[in-house]
Short mmCIF file of C-alpha atoms (C1' of nucleotides) in Angstrom, two decimals:
data_model
loop_
_atom_site.label_atom_id
_atom_site.label_comp_id
_atom_site.label_asym_id
_atom_site.label_seq_id
_atom_site.Cartn_x
_atom_site.Cartn_y
_atom_site.Cartn_z
CA MET E 1 -0.04 -0.01 0.01
CA ASN E 2 1.12 3.57 -0.36
CA ILE E 3 1.89 5.49 2.43
CA SER E 4 -0.93 7.72 2.45
CA GLN E 5 -2.46 10.94 2.86
CA ASN E 6 -2.24 14.02 4.31
CA PRO E 7 -3.88 16.22 6.68
CA SER E 8 -2.16 15.33 9.51
CA PRO E 9 -5.07 16.56 11.68
CA ASN E 10 -2.42 18.91 12.66
CA PHE E 11 -3.39 20.24 9.42
CA THR E 12 -3.18 23.80 8.38
CA TYR E 13 -1.78 22.57 4.94
CA PHE E 14 -3.88 22.90 1.97
CA SER E 15 -4.08 26.58 2.54
CA ASP E 16 -5.51 27.75 -0.62
CA GLU E 17 -3.33 28.28 -3.49
CA ASN E 18 -0.09 28.03 -1.26
CA PHE E 19 -0.69 24.29 -0.67
CA ILE E 20 2.04 22.45 -2.56
CA ASN E 21 0.37 19.12 -3.51
CA PRO E 22 2.76 16.22 -3.50
CA PHE E 23 0.59 14.31 -5.84
CA MET E 24 -0.51 16.77 -8.31
CA ASP E 25 -0.09 14.24 -11.09
CA ASN E 26 -3.12 12.27 -10.06
CA ASN E 27 -5.33 14.82 -8.49
CA ASP E 28 -7.07 18.01 -9.54
CA PHE E 29 -7.36 20.06 -6.37
CA SER E 30 -9.21 22.73 -7.87
CA ASN E 31 -12.21 21.11 -6.33
CA LEU E 32 -10.77 20.29 -3.21
CA MET E 33 -13.06 20.71 -0.19
CA PHE E 34 -13.15 20.83 3.37
CA PHE E 35 -16.11 19.40 5.33
CA ASP E 36 -16.98 19.96 8.99
CA VAL E 37 -17.91 16.57 9.73
CA ASP E 38 -20.65 17.33 12.11
CA GLU E 39 -22.23 14.23 10.99
CA GLY E 40 -25.85 13.81 11.49
CA VAL E 41 -26.36 17.30 10.71
CA ASN E 42 -25.14 17.54 7.04
CA ASN E 43 -23.44 14.12 6.63
CA GLY E 44 -20.30 16.02 6.36
CA LEU E 45 -21.22 16.59 2.95
CA VAL E 46 -21.62 20.46 2.57
CA GLU E 47 -22.66 20.66 -1.03
CA GLU E 48 -21.71 24.09 -1.87
CA GLU E 49 -18.99 26.05 -3.34
CA ILE E 50 -18.08 23.50 -6.06
CA SER E 51 -17.72 26.23 -8.21
CA SER E 52 -15.23 28.05 -6.06
CA PRO E 53 -11.66 26.58 -6.02
CA THR E 54 -10.39 25.24 -2.95
CA SER E 55 -13.10 26.39 -0.78
CA ILE E 56 -12.61 25.60 2.94
CA VAL E 57 -16.01 24.95 4.54
CA SER E 58 -14.81 24.59 7.89
CA SER E 59 -13.00 22.36 10.35
CA GLU E 60 -13.55 21.91 14.00
CA THR E 61 -12.37 20.34 16.98
CA PHE E 62 -14.64 17.87 18.75
CA THR E 63 -13.38 18.24 22.10
CA GLY E 64 -16.67 19.34 23.43
CA GLU E 65 -15.91 22.62 24.89
CA SER E 66 -19.23 23.50 26.53
CA GLY E 67 -19.63 26.33 23.95
CA GLY E 68 -19.70 24.13 20.92
CA SER E 69 -23.25 24.06 19.14
CA GLY E 70 -23.79 20.61 17.98
CA SER E 71 -20.69 18.88 17.61
CA ALA E 72 -19.99 18.30 21.19
CA THR E 73 -23.30 16.34 21.35
CA THR E 74 -22.37 14.24 18.44
CA LEU E 75 -19.01 13.38 19.71
CA SER E 76 -20.05 12.32 23.14
CA LYS E 77 -22.56 9.92 21.17
CA LYS E 78 -19.57 8.73 19.35
CA GLU E 79 -17.25 8.05 22.19
CA SER E 80 -19.85 5.78 23.89
CA THR E 81 -19.52 3.58 20.76
CA ASN E 82 -16.00 2.81 21.59
CA ARG E 83 -15.77 -0.73 22.88
CA GLY E 84 -15.16 -0.98 26.53
CA SER E 85 -12.20 0.74 27.69
CA LYS E 86 -10.31 0.25 24.53
CA GLU E 87 -9.57 3.59 23.13
CA SER E 88 -11.98 5.89 24.61
CA ASP E 89 -9.59 7.74 26.51
CA GLN E 90 -7.44 8.33 23.46
CA THR E 91 -10.29 9.10 21.35
CA LYS E 92 -11.42 11.84 23.84
CA GLU E 93 -8.22 13.56 23.79
CA THR E 94 -7.93 13.25 19.71
CA GLY E 95 -11.65 13.98 18.96
CA HIS E 96 -10.69 15.82 16.10
CA ARG E 97 -12.31 15.08 12.71
CA VAL E 98 -12.06 16.74 9.41
CA ALA E 99 -13.36 15.35 6.11
CA PHE E 100 -12.53 16.83 2.66
CA ARG E 101 -13.37 15.95 -0.95
CA THR E 102 -10.79 15.97 -3.75
CA ARG E 103 -11.23 15.28 -7.35
CA SER E 104 -8.60 12.35 -7.77
CA LYS E 105 -7.69 9.58 -10.04
CA ILE E 106 -6.40 7.79 -6.86
CA ASP E 107 -8.24 6.60 -3.90
CA VAL E 108 -5.46 6.95 -1.49
CA MET E 109 -3.48 10.02 -1.33
CA ASP E 110 0.02 10.13 0.26
CA ASP E 111 -0.17 12.52 3.14
CA GLY E 112 3.08 11.55 4.65
CA PHE E 113 1.81 9.33 7.28
CA LYS E 114 1.85 5.65 7.10
CA TRP E 115 -1.65 3.87 7.36
CA ARG E 116 -2.75 0.44 7.90
CA LYS E 117 -5.99 -0.60 6.33
CA TYR E 118 -8.18 -2.58 8.78
CA GLY E 119 -11.46 -2.63 6.95
CA LYS E 120 -13.41 -2.26 3.86
CA LYS E 121 -17.28 -1.82 3.54
CA SER E 122 -19.79 -1.09 1.23
CA VAL E 123 -22.09 1.69 2.45
CA LYS E 124 -25.54 2.68 1.62
CA ASN E 125 -26.13 5.44 -1.08
CA ASN E 126 -22.68 4.77 -2.36
CA ILE E 127 -21.95 1.95 -4.90
CA ASN E 128 -18.21 2.24 -4.19
CA LYS E 129 -16.59 0.69 -1.08
CA ARG E 130 -15.39 2.55 1.98
CA ASN E 131 -11.93 1.82 3.17
CA TYR E 132 -10.79 2.11 6.62
CA TYR E 133 -7.24 2.99 7.78
CA LYS E 134 -5.50 3.47 11.00
CA CYS E 135 -2.19 5.28 11.49
CA SER E 136 0.41 2.48 11.72
CA SER E 137 2.68 4.55 13.91
CA GLU E 138 2.88 3.14 17.39
CA GLY E 139 0.63 4.71 20.00
CA CYS E 140 -1.17 6.92 17.23
CA SER E 141 -4.96 6.08 17.09
CA VAL E 142 -5.65 8.23 14.18
CA LYS E 143 -8.26 6.75 11.96
CA LYS E 144 -9.06 7.54 8.24
CA ARG E 145 -11.85 6.69 6.02
CA VAL E 146 -11.66 6.71 2.32
CA GLU E 147 -14.41 6.44 -0.02
CA ARG E 148 -15.43 7.54 -3.59
CA ASP E 149 -18.21 9.98 -3.86
CA GLY E 150 -21.38 8.05 -4.84
CA ASP E 151 -22.59 10.81 -6.99
CA ASP E 152 -19.33 11.36 -8.89
CA ALA E 153 -16.90 8.81 -8.55
CA ALA E 154 -14.10 11.38 -9.79
CA TYR E 155 -14.17 12.53 -6.21
CA VAL E 156 -12.80 10.88 -3.33
CA ILE E 157 -13.97 11.65 0.15
CA THR E 158 -11.53 11.28 2.84
CA THR E 159 -12.25 11.55 6.57
CA TYR E 160 -9.73 11.87 9.36
CA GLU E 161 -10.49 11.17 12.85
CA GLY E 162 -8.01 12.14 15.66
CA VAL E 163 -4.91 13.92 15.96
CA HIS E 164 -1.56 12.52 15.34
CA ASN E 165 0.63 12.32 18.29
CA HIS E 166 3.75 12.38 16.33
CA GLU E 167 4.92 14.17 13.09
CA SER E 168 4.60 12.95 9.58
CA PRO E 169 7.32 10.40 8.58
CA SER E 170 7.83 12.49 5.64
CA HIS E 171 7.52 16.01 7.06
CA VAL E 172 8.35 17.64 3.90
CA TYR E 173 5.55 19.42 1.96
CA TYR E 174 3.93 21.60 4.41
CA ASP E 175 6.73 22.18 6.86
CA ASP E 176 6.49 25.89 7.29
CA MET E 177 2.78 25.78 7.02
CA VAL E 178 2.34 23.48 9.93
CA LEU E 179 4.68 24.68 12.56
CA SER E 180 2.63 27.62 13.94
CA TYR E 181 -0.68 25.48 13.98
CA ASP E 182 -2.67 25.91 16.93
CA HIS E 183 -5.51 23.76 17.61
CA ASP E 184 -7.72 26.14 19.22
CA ASN E 185 -7.33 28.67 16.64
CA TRP E 186 -7.89 26.37 13.79
CA ASN E 187 -11.34 27.60 13.15
CA GLN E 188 -10.31 31.14 13.05
CA HIS E 189 -7.62 30.21 10.52
CA SER E 190 -9.94 28.61 8.06
CA LEU E 191 -12.51 31.46 8.62
CA LEU E 192 -10.12 34.08 7.88
CA ARG E 193 -8.72 32.34 4.97
CA SER E 194 -12.15 31.67 3.60
"C1'" DC T 1 9.26 -15.30 6.09
"C1'" DG T 2 7.50 -11.11 7.97
"C1'" DA T 3 4.45 -7.63 7.18
"C1'" DA T 4 0.38 -5.68 4.98
"C1'" DT T 5 -4.03 -6.43 2.75
"C1'" DT T 6 -8.29 -8.69 2.19
"C1'" DT T 7 -12.82 -10.02 3.56
"C1'" DG T 8 -16.45 -12.32 6.03
"C1'" DA T 9 -18.07 -12.28 10.59
"C1'" DC T 10 -19.17 -9.93 14.53
"C1'" DC T 11 -20.60 -6.03 17.46
"C1'" DT T 12 -23.14 -1.79 18.48
"C1'" DG T 13 -26.32 1.90 17.94
"C1'" DC T 14 -30.38 3.83 15.90
"C1'" DG T 15 -34.91 3.92 13.66
"C1'" DC T 16 -39.11 1.70 13.17
"C1'" DG P 1 -37.58 -6.36 19.88
"C1'" DC P 2 -36.04 -6.57 15.27
"C1'" DG P 3 -33.61 -5.41 11.30
"C1'" DC P 4 -30.43 -2.26 9.14
"C1'" DA P 5 -26.12 0.17 8.59
"C1'" DG P 6 -21.60 1.41 9.94
"C1'" DG P 7 -17.48 0.20 12.23
"C1'" DT P 8 -14.08 -3.20 13.83
"C1'" DC P 9 -11.64 -7.46 14.38
"C1'" DA P 10 -8.87 -11.27 13.06
"C1'" DA P 11 -7.85 -15.37 10.16
"C1'" DA P 12 -6.53 -16.16 5.85
"C1'" DT P 13 -4.26 -14.67 1.97
"C1'" DT P 14 -0.86 -11.77 -0.83
"C1'" DC P 15 3.11 -9.27 -1.49
"C1'" DG P 16 7.79 -7.79 -0.97
#
DNA sequence: CGAATTTGACCTGCGC
DNA sequence: GCGCAGGTCAAATTCG
């Protein structure tokens, strides 16, 4: 498998035209989009701005600060689904989720992190299979889902869950973009940029 | 031969 | 309570 994708949930990358895409050969990021995966509300698929290049919809932390509107609720519900004590604690700390859709010829993009595939499933409303990956780095429980858009197979929807507790093995592309990233201000960043 | 992937089974939550 | 859907596990298989 290929070392995969991106957005180390430490992201800050993909900042508009400044984003240096390592896989430009296979992807058309003119339609890259970020989704606020506040599932249940809009299913993460914010169908808008397709015409505007690299529109960042939003990205939020799930670490339910009491101020959060709906996402906190969603998260706690999620957490309860964790089996027993397995990774619930970890998930709490890394309850960070981001989804984005890219127009790509390949399913799995190389984001510098190493992922191990642990599942594959066909989902409703999508003839394509959804693939499940975990960060293969020891102690890092970040997960990723990758699926082709059911409406337009030219697009790949990637969802990251959690935050890497380590740096990207190939910390190359977005070096200076990531360094100053501050979780708590990510929203502001995206809002400002957009 | 060890590591990674595949894939069917199993588990859990949710809606009816 | 039941069935469906999504997510994860783990044995079998494939790959380097």
